[in-house]
Amino acid sequence: MAEPPTIDAVVIGAGFGGLYMVHRLRELGFSVQGFEAAADLGGVWYWNNYPGARCDGESLAYSYSFSDALQQDWSWSERYGGQPEILRYLNAVADRFDLRRLFRFSTRVLAARWDEDAARWIVETDDGGQVAARFLISASGCLSAARVPDFPGMETFSGESYHTGQWPKEPVDFAGKRVAVVGTGSSGIQIVTAIAPEVASLTVFQRTPNFSVPARNRSMDRTHEARVKADYRGYRDEARGLILPKEAGKPASGFNRPPMGSGHDFTAAEREAELLARWNHGYGGAPLLFAFRDMMTDPEINEFAADFVRARIRETVADPATAELLSPKGYPLGAKRICVDTGYYETFNRDNVALVDVKADPIERITPSGIMLASGRAFAVDTIVFATGYDAMTGALSRIDIRGRNGQRLRDKWAEGPRAYLGLMAAGFPNLFLMTGPGSPSVISNVVDSLEQHADLIGDALTMMRAAGHITIEPERDAEDRWVAHVDDVANTTLWPRAASWYKGCNIPGKPQVFMVYVGGPAAYRRICDEVKADGWRGFRLAGQAPAREPARAGAR
Ligand code: N01
């Protein structure tokens, strides 16, 4: 095969991360080619168009900050954007900044090999193409590798079946159908609530109950929006935890109602009142999780809040046995990703909805007519929805055959758990950047914000290298080791690792169980990255003089 021309960068994925990354690089004067396996842009917001899909971070925050004109011009219709609106937003961003032409859609990256001699990545795609690039940037997503369980008999099912993360683009008709939903994480909770009113019957197969708190979604309060837009920078910095809200306990941003201090500083009645305020007035979701600064570090405070949520479930669900089954026990609130809903628990008061405990009686097989449990209990259904989650954090990357120095595979390097300095780069894999990679705040942060931060950091790295004439950047092994140990140490001071969660890889049989998120907080992480950069990219090895070369022609500039 003829030598492919070398461009500056390949970016994998056209979601929030990839879209901004290509924009940033082009702005800095680098040639860039993006690849996206889907037919169109949007990433998770392209794939997750199941009924009820909605963001559970406030859209004023879960949106790009890189362009003030953009954030001033765009107006969200609701407090929490629904999937169609978020996808419209991403399309509008792509049009506004002319990003579409930087991507090849319906093109999956299959493999990437580091070419030591030429100091470049050779990237192979499923259309048989090859591209060579000095830098390879993965924006392939933390929750994009869908996991459909391999129940025996899957292929025998005579009805329709879907995974929430691979939802078809043509409408799915649920009206009058007998539907099974397997899985009660964020996706399951949303789709159950959305389709219950239209189906004939809905059977929810729950293995582990999750804590869910009300979103209190509503039409955008235009006064609030105007206040945010008058000081968007301040709002973002507050949401990032970089500055304190202006009035203690009464923030300008609903997103970031600040912690009240230690839970121990308050009486039980005061704690209850604070939790209730958050529950009732729409500081639901993550802000409930951070009601007190020791919620995720002190088992007693956490258990108090867990009890509070269980009491709300008992209050809401009419049938005590169902309420009991829906009540999470045995792991801390928040240690499995907290869910945010609009009437989830109420749904179980409907006559056409039933809850089945598949922890006690696991799904044994899929039959032509539906689902059979180990006990032999059988459920005849027309449609099965698998809301069974993802091979999170590492799944999308592991599905690409990435080989670094000496042909080492990334998935082999990560056989005992992912290792990456700052969650950004892995030793032995020069010039490979992982946006919101394992060991960064990623999924325990506002992920759009974290993606922007990584894109800016990567842009800074490439600019610095161009100016200094460096060819490669790669973490030093001991910097990587220290960071991985630090991520682990920080996690172990919290309650997060105390649940069998996808944060730890527990949902994937055989996956090493390592806590994969930096939980020191996005503000601390941002400061560390800024210091690393200011300190001459401490912990990174920079090498070589850039070869004199023709300006790249492939890709767009
Ligand atoms: O996936 P999950 P998800 N038999 O892994 C169950 C983000 N997100 O797609 O807990 C029976 O959370 C599994 O049971 P268990 C968000 O970060 C955000 O819902 O392993 N059940 C669990 O109940 C979220 O956390 C939004 O025991 C089986 C469920 O399937 C992340 O994506 C919306 C099973 C999987 O839940 C993933 O959420 C949607 C089996 N064999 C997603 N295998 C918002 O912004 C798995 N399960 C709102």
XYZ file of C-alpha atoms and ligand atoms in Angstrom:
605
model
C 0.000 0.000 0.000
C 1.264 3.489 -0.847
C 2.556 5.536 2.085
C -0.308 7.602 3.437
C 0.452 11.311 3.847
C 1.023 12.361 7.438
C -1.396 14.820 8.943
C -1.082 16.356 12.357
C -3.881 14.623 14.196
C -6.575 11.996 14.003
C -9.505 12.400 16.353
C -11.750 9.433 17.105
C -15.379 10.292 17.840
C -17.759 13.127 16.971
C -19.444 13.607 20.321
C -19.027 16.584 22.615
C -15.299 15.861 22.976
C -14.358 15.151 19.377
C -16.306 18.091 17.981
C -14.555 20.610 20.158
C -11.178 18.885 19.719
C -11.191 19.199 15.921
C -12.336 22.802 16.214
C -9.569 23.653 18.663
C -6.846 22.005 16.582
C -7.960 23.649 13.377
C -8.038 26.989 15.174
C -4.439 26.400 16.271
C -3.423 25.661 12.691
C -3.086 21.884 12.827
C -4.385 19.552 10.152
C -6.923 17.143 11.572
C -9.106 14.297 10.442
C -11.954 13.018 12.573
C -13.546 9.589 12.308
C -16.945 8.647 13.588
C -18.453 5.162 13.461
C -22.009 6.498 13.524
C -23.702 7.883 10.441
C -23.796 11.315 12.041
C -22.378 13.381 14.874
C -23.505 13.470 18.485
C -21.740 10.566 20.220
C -23.869 9.255 23.092
C -26.524 11.800 22.140
C -26.685 10.263 18.681
C -27.013 6.692 19.933
C -29.186 7.179 23.024
C -32.361 8.401 21.351
C -34.529 6.067 23.392
C -37.773 7.481 24.797
C -37.120 9.568 27.879
C -33.397 10.110 27.251
C -32.463 13.333 28.944
C -29.393 14.886 30.468
C -29.258 14.947 34.244
C -26.937 17.914 34.480
C -28.409 21.361 33.922
C -28.068 22.280 30.278
C -26.821 25.775 31.057
C -23.779 23.954 32.452
C -23.844 20.811 30.304
C -22.927 22.792 27.190
C -19.833 24.305 25.637
C -18.128 27.267 27.235
C -15.421 27.781 24.605
C -17.361 30.403 22.675
C -19.054 33.185 24.565
C -21.074 34.107 21.466
C -22.361 30.526 21.296
C -23.345 30.335 24.938
C -25.046 33.715 24.717
C -26.932 32.871 21.523
C -28.162 29.399 22.423
C -31.305 29.117 24.483
C -32.301 25.848 26.155
C -36.014 25.213 26.366
C -35.809 23.198 29.586
C -33.683 23.026 32.656
C -32.411 19.564 31.666
C -32.143 19.167 27.911
C -33.811 16.171 26.340
C -31.842 14.060 23.873
C -33.445 15.616 20.755
C -32.584 19.128 21.926
C -29.009 18.216 22.864
C -28.524 16.615 19.475
C -29.957 19.734 17.796
C -27.506 21.791 19.833
C -24.536 19.686 18.725
C -25.640 19.948 15.112
C -26.014 23.697 15.444
C -22.512 23.910 16.929
C -21.115 21.808 14.081
C -22.814 24.060 11.520
C -21.797 27.285 13.222
C -18.128 26.282 13.364
C -18.136 24.270 10.143
C -16.993 21.052 11.838
C -18.815 18.434 9.796
C -16.280 18.463 6.989
C -13.497 17.558 9.405
C -15.110 14.140 9.999
C -15.596 10.976 8.040
C -18.848 9.427 9.288
C -19.860 5.777 9.152
C -16.167 5.025 9.479
C -14.920 3.036 12.430
C -11.306 3.118 13.537
C -10.255 -0.516 13.832
C -6.578 -0.245 14.638
C -3.782 2.200 15.285
C -0.100 1.333 15.265
C 2.791 3.516 16.397
C 5.363 3.733 13.596
C 8.575 4.182 15.545
C 10.759 5.213 12.614
C 8.474 7.923 11.328
C 7.153 8.881 14.792
C 3.543 8.741 13.729
C 0.399 6.728 14.186
C -0.893 4.571 11.340
C -4.631 4.483 11.738
C -6.775 1.856 9.974
C -10.474 2.219 9.373
C -13.169 -0.268 8.497
C -13.463 1.039 4.930
C -9.962 -0.299 4.301
C -8.411 3.170 4.535
C -5.227 4.209 6.300
C -4.252 7.588 7.651
C -0.947 8.562 9.190
C -0.941 11.190 11.900
C 1.595 12.542 14.329
C -1.019 12.556 17.083
C -3.901 10.249 17.840
C -6.626 11.630 20.057
C -9.364 9.431 21.399
C -12.682 11.114 22.107
C -14.402 7.763 21.944
C -16.429 8.243 25.111
C -16.559 6.784 28.610
C -19.963 5.179 28.088
C -20.127 4.272 24.435
C -19.305 0.553 24.262
C -22.777 -0.876 24.829
C -23.042 -4.153 26.701
C -25.782 -6.569 25.768
C -25.619 -9.557 28.102
C -25.056 -12.873 26.352
C -28.086 -14.696 27.699
C -28.538 -18.082 26.066
C -31.261 -18.082 23.444
C -30.963 -14.371 22.533
C -31.172 -15.201 18.845
C -34.372 -17.234 19.296
C -36.515 -14.316 20.485
C -39.341 -13.756 18.005
C -40.149 -10.183 19.089
C -38.108 -7.000 18.860
C -35.161 -6.237 21.112
C -33.106 -3.100 21.598
C -30.214 -1.781 23.667
C -30.737 1.766 24.927
C -27.262 2.747 23.749
C -27.811 1.487 20.199
C -31.289 2.782 19.657
C -32.634 2.720 16.077
C -33.203 5.973 14.234
C -36.680 5.016 13.069
C -39.385 5.296 15.743
C -40.078 2.233 17.892
C -43.760 1.602 18.428
C -44.521 0.610 22.010
C -48.243 1.292 21.893
C -50.219 -1.620 23.253
C -47.157 -3.878 23.476
C -46.026 -6.167 26.260
C -42.587 -4.837 27.078
C -39.718 -6.053 29.230
C -36.984 -3.683 30.406
C -33.852 -5.348 31.736
C -31.716 -3.061 33.895
C -32.508 -0.211 36.264
C -29.611 2.214 35.866
C -30.078 5.763 34.517
C -31.163 4.493 31.089
C -33.603 1.900 32.422
C -35.133 4.382 34.840
C -35.679 6.931 32.086
C -37.205 4.577 29.536
C -39.415 2.815 32.077
C -40.890 6.147 33.130
C -41.354 7.323 29.545
C -43.036 4.282 28.007
C -45.181 3.060 30.919
C -48.237 5.129 29.913
C -48.366 3.759 26.362
C -47.544 0.060 26.712
C -50.034 -2.702 27.476
C -47.761 -4.098 30.151
C -44.290 -3.304 31.390
C -42.173 -5.766 33.331
C -39.046 -4.293 34.855
C -36.276 -6.775 35.587
C -34.178 -5.347 38.376
C -30.945 -6.870 39.630
C -29.691 -4.064 41.859
C -31.917 -1.163 42.861
C -30.395 2.270 42.309
C -30.874 5.451 44.244
C -32.827 7.904 42.138
C -33.722 11.488 42.939
C -36.241 13.756 41.240
C -34.936 16.013 38.488
C -37.652 18.632 38.966
C -37.212 19.386 35.314
C -39.148 22.371 34.047
C -39.255 24.913 31.271
C -36.260 27.179 31.357
C -36.715 29.993 33.828
C -35.780 32.937 31.610
C -34.897 35.144 34.557
C -32.454 32.522 35.777
C -31.079 32.142 32.257
C -30.584 35.906 31.923
C -28.779 36.003 35.270
C -26.483 33.199 34.201
C -25.790 34.824 30.851
C -24.976 38.132 32.512
C -22.023 36.393 34.193
C -21.603 33.110 32.372
C -17.942 32.942 33.302
C -18.834 33.214 36.982
C -21.499 30.542 36.619
C -19.057 28.161 34.933
C -16.367 28.771 37.515
C -18.876 28.125 40.274
C -20.023 24.922 38.617
C -16.376 23.870 38.274
C -15.846 24.489 41.957
C -13.193 27.090 41.141
C -14.956 29.874 42.990
C -17.479 29.807 45.759
C -21.068 30.746 45.047
C -21.661 34.381 45.745
C -24.139 33.959 48.544
C -23.463 31.063 50.859
C -26.272 28.547 50.569
C -27.977 30.543 47.827
C -25.981 30.201 44.655
C -26.509 32.078 41.433
C -26.490 28.714 39.704
C -29.001 26.077 40.678
C -26.420 23.594 39.471
C -24.066 24.178 42.277
C -25.886 24.522 45.550
C -22.851 24.335 47.770
C -22.259 21.760 50.483
C -23.493 22.862 53.879
C -20.314 21.810 55.670
C -19.870 18.555 57.511
C -23.064 16.633 58.163
C -21.866 16.365 61.766
C -22.272 20.122 62.198
C -26.026 19.746 61.923
C -28.747 18.078 63.929
C -30.675 15.247 62.334
C -33.607 17.607 61.784
C -31.372 20.157 60.045
C -29.837 17.491 57.840
C -33.266 16.230 56.931
C -34.417 19.763 56.092
C -31.447 20.323 53.799
C -31.960 17.029 52.000
C -35.655 17.744 51.658
C -34.946 21.196 50.213
C -32.723 19.633 47.588
C -35.252 16.854 46.926
C -38.249 19.179 46.628
C -36.829 22.233 44.980
C -34.877 20.648 42.242
C -31.375 20.562 43.543
C -31.743 16.895 42.769
C -29.149 14.661 41.203
C -25.546 15.260 41.960
C -26.236 18.319 44.155
C -28.116 16.020 46.555
C -25.024 13.858 46.682
C -22.980 16.824 47.821
C -25.397 18.220 50.382
C -22.705 17.831 53.034
C -19.027 17.859 52.293
C -18.555 14.457 53.942
C -21.399 12.696 52.121
C -18.985 10.596 50.114
C -16.412 10.130 52.846
C -18.357 9.514 56.036
C -20.446 6.317 56.159
C -22.722 7.719 58.865
C -23.637 10.860 56.958
C -24.032 8.893 53.761
C -26.282 6.353 55.457
C -28.417 9.178 56.824
C -28.987 10.422 53.267
C -29.542 6.874 51.992
C -32.214 6.413 54.661
C -33.740 9.697 53.572
C -34.070 8.462 49.974
C -35.436 5.085 51.098
C -38.089 6.924 53.129
C -39.097 8.880 49.999
C -39.416 5.593 48.095
C -41.660 4.115 50.801
C -43.687 7.319 50.781
C -44.157 7.183 47.012
C -44.677 3.532 46.160
C -48.057 2.216 47.271
C -47.186 -1.463 47.519
C -44.822 -1.994 50.471
C -43.213 -5.099 48.958
C -42.435 -3.228 45.725
C -41.131 -0.239 47.704
C -38.860 -2.564 49.648
C -37.558 -4.149 46.474
C -36.894 -0.730 44.933
C -34.940 0.425 47.992
C -31.184 0.188 47.541
C -29.297 -1.388 50.416
C -25.809 -2.582 51.123
C -23.875 0.113 49.312
C -23.433 3.845 49.856
C -25.644 6.412 48.160
C -23.755 7.641 45.100
C -21.227 4.812 44.984
C -23.188 3.500 42.025
C -23.983 6.434 39.731
C -26.965 8.235 41.231
C -29.968 8.366 38.898
C -32.205 11.338 38.254
C -35.812 10.797 37.283
C -39.157 12.330 36.558
C -41.690 10.087 38.256
C -39.806 6.785 38.283
C -40.998 5.488 41.633
C -44.555 6.664 40.908
C -44.525 4.474 37.796
C -44.713 1.389 40.002
C -48.147 2.488 41.199
C -49.523 1.870 37.708
C -51.559 -1.267 37.149
C -49.665 -2.142 33.976
C -46.192 -2.073 35.578
C -44.553 -4.913 37.513
C -41.151 -5.255 39.124
C -39.268 -8.548 39.059
C -36.277 -9.258 41.268
C -33.652 -10.942 39.125
C -31.061 -10.885 41.884
C -33.111 -13.511 43.730
C -34.142 -15.294 40.561
C -31.747 -14.458 37.714
C -32.575 -14.411 34.045
C -31.722 -17.869 32.784
C -32.451 -17.517 29.108
C -34.269 -15.679 26.386
C -36.923 -17.821 24.730
C -38.816 -17.301 21.469
C -41.635 -15.734 23.470
C -39.745 -13.766 26.085
C -37.695 -14.152 29.255
C -37.282 -17.170 31.496
C -35.844 -17.013 35.004
C -33.778 -19.638 36.803
C -36.868 -20.750 38.722
C -38.634 -21.491 35.454
C -40.930 -18.464 35.763
C -41.580 -17.239 32.239
C -42.653 -13.845 30.864
C -44.157 -13.577 27.400
C -43.375 -10.213 25.829
C -43.400 -8.514 22.431
C -40.380 -6.282 23.012
C -37.286 -6.500 25.200
C -35.301 -3.378 26.024
C -31.824 -4.035 27.327
C -30.816 -1.122 29.500
C -27.813 -3.126 30.588
C -25.117 -0.494 30.412
C -21.631 -0.213 29.036
C -18.118 -1.488 29.173
C -17.356 1.850 30.764
C -14.205 3.974 30.629
C -12.014 1.508 28.724
C -14.479 -0.403 26.525
C -14.394 1.805 23.448
C -10.593 1.992 23.481
C -10.133 -1.723 24.094
C -12.227 -2.472 21.037
C -9.608 -0.688 18.917
C -6.372 -2.583 18.349
C -4.005 0.120 19.608
C -0.305 -0.782 19.551
C 2.338 1.507 20.947
C 6.098 1.171 21.239
C 7.458 -2.298 20.469
C 4.005 -3.369 19.333
C 2.622 -3.352 22.868
C -1.158 -3.437 22.870
C -2.988 -0.929 24.998
C -5.412 -3.612 26.125
C -2.443 -5.753 27.291
C -0.893 -2.832 29.153
C -4.262 -2.365 30.829
C -4.856 -6.070 31.530
C -4.649 -5.432 35.277
C -6.523 -2.137 35.053
C -6.044 1.081 33.093
C -2.873 3.120 33.638
C -2.545 6.664 32.355
C -0.775 9.757 33.655
C -3.449 12.324 34.566
C -5.839 9.934 32.847
C -4.574 11.589 29.673
C -1.593 9.658 28.296
C -0.195 6.162 28.751
C 3.543 5.393 28.977
C 4.685 3.440 25.928
C 2.067 5.130 23.738
C 3.638 8.376 22.564
C 1.454 11.089 21.089
C -1.739 9.242 22.048
C -4.164 11.380 24.049
C -7.188 10.001 25.856
C -9.904 12.589 26.384
C -11.560 12.012 29.774
C -9.497 8.850 30.037
C -9.427 6.527 33.045
C -7.824 8.280 36.006
C -9.295 11.693 35.176
C -12.476 13.161 36.736
C -14.473 12.198 33.610
C -17.785 10.657 34.668
C -17.717 12.155 38.159
C -17.664 15.675 36.816
C -19.568 17.714 34.278
C -18.203 15.675 31.417
C -18.610 18.435 28.800
C -16.482 20.683 30.960
C -13.886 17.961 31.449
C -13.773 17.286 27.713
C -13.203 20.964 26.995
C -10.456 21.091 29.595
C -8.698 18.107 28.016
C -9.121 19.504 24.505
C -7.548 22.792 25.609
C -4.724 20.951 27.360
C -4.036 18.810 24.293
C -4.104 21.921 22.111
C -1.578 23.535 24.478
C 0.661 20.447 24.337
C 0.712 20.390 20.545
C 1.335 24.126 20.349
C 4.199 23.892 22.838
C 5.706 20.983 20.870
C 5.450 22.845 17.592
C 7.188 25.864 19.083
C 9.945 23.799 20.714
C 10.387 21.382 17.836
C 9.468 18.295 19.828
C 8.320 15.204 17.985
C 6.986 13.059 20.772
C 5.346 13.478 24.130
C 4.902 10.568 26.477
C 4.492 10.175 30.213
C 7.407 9.000 32.279
C 6.647 5.632 33.747
C 7.165 6.721 37.337
C 4.912 9.763 36.828
C 2.267 7.403 35.540
C 2.790 5.010 38.464
C 2.528 7.852 40.949
C -0.641 9.179 39.341
C -2.311 5.768 39.258
C -1.425 5.286 42.935
C -2.727 8.781 43.719
C -6.047 8.106 41.963
C -6.355 4.926 43.994
C -5.398 6.624 47.262
C -7.916 9.418 46.745
C -10.658 6.933 45.859
C -9.893 4.928 48.978
C -10.485 7.942 51.186
C -14.054 7.981 49.853
C -17.040 5.666 49.749
C -17.050 5.438 45.958
C -15.164 2.140 45.706
C -17.562 0.471 48.136
C -20.081 -0.639 45.535
C -19.969 -3.124 42.692
C -20.233 -0.418 40.038
C -19.240 0.193 36.464
C -16.850 2.848 37.880
C -14.896 -0.223 39.002
C -15.552 -2.464 36.030
C -17.740 -4.801 38.101
C -20.464 -5.043 35.454
C -18.193 -6.726 32.916
C -17.311 -10.355 33.646
C -13.535 -10.788 33.839
C -12.747 -7.063 33.828
C -10.156 -6.089 36.455
C -11.850 -4.318 39.321
C -10.007 -1.044 39.614
C -11.669 2.247 40.472
C -11.213 4.242 37.256
C -12.140 7.816 38.140
C -10.151 10.587 39.810
C -12.472 11.725 42.596
C -10.316 14.530 43.969
C -12.706 16.858 42.134
C -12.521 18.647 38.798
C -11.212 21.857 40.390
C -8.262 20.078 42.021
C -7.616 18.160 38.822
C -7.642 21.333 36.740
C -5.154 22.927 39.120
C -2.859 19.900 38.926
C -2.925 19.979 35.119
C -2.211 23.722 35.120
C 0.747 23.193 37.451
C 2.097 20.321 35.351
C 1.934 22.549 32.291
C 3.468 25.561 34.053
C 6.246 23.322 35.337
C 7.443 22.452 31.819
C 4.989 19.560 31.396
C 6.302 17.823 34.481
C 6.107 14.039 34.226
C 6.089 14.028 30.431
C 9.099 13.114 28.311
C 9.435 15.358 25.320
C 11.774 14.221 22.604
C 13.207 14.988 19.234
C 13.352 17.734 16.747
C 10.518 17.940 14.299
C 11.579 16.866 10.797
C 11.374 19.491 8.062
C 8.282 18.486 6.156
C 5.815 19.598 3.609
C 2.666 21.140 5.016
C 0.063 18.393 5.346
C -2.537 18.131 2.645
C -4.814 15.379 3.917
C -7.678 16.412 6.149
C -8.841 19.977 6.369
C -7.008 22.904 7.829
O -26.235 1.462 32.614
P -25.951 0.955 34.115
P -27.085 2.707 32.100
N -29.280 -9.244 34.352
O -24.701 0.149 34.029
C -28.421 -4.263 34.871
C -24.951 7.494 32.002
N -26.309 7.836 31.625
O -27.067 2.676 30.619
O -26.492 -2.983 38.818
C -30.007 -8.306 34.955
O -26.001 2.050 35.059
C -27.552 -3.697 35.938
O -27.689 -4.401 37.155
P -26.465 -4.362 38.245
C -24.833 7.510 33.506
O -23.544 7.872 33.869
C -26.720 9.089 31.918
O -28.386 2.781 32.787
O -25.209 -4.639 37.448
N -29.662 -7.019 35.004
C -28.067 -2.266 35.974
O -29.259 -2.163 36.683
C -25.114 6.090 33.834
O -24.673 5.672 35.098
C -27.993 9.441 31.617
O -26.814 -5.431 39.183
C -28.515 -6.676 34.407
C -28.369 -2.008 34.492
O -28.479 -3.272 33.870
C -24.404 5.388 32.723
O -24.682 6.179 31.565
C -28.857 8.561 31.029
C -27.709 -7.607 33.747
C -27.263 -1.239 33.817
O -27.185 0.026 34.385
C -24.870 3.993 32.444
O -26.266 3.935 32.608
C -28.410 7.292 30.732
C -28.133 -8.952 33.735
N -27.405 -9.899 33.143
C -27.132 6.936 31.038
N -26.634 -6.966 33.251
C -28.411 10.800 31.951
O -27.760 11.782 31.739
C -26.768 -5.668 33.597
N -27.904 -5.500 34.298
C -29.661 10.917 32.611
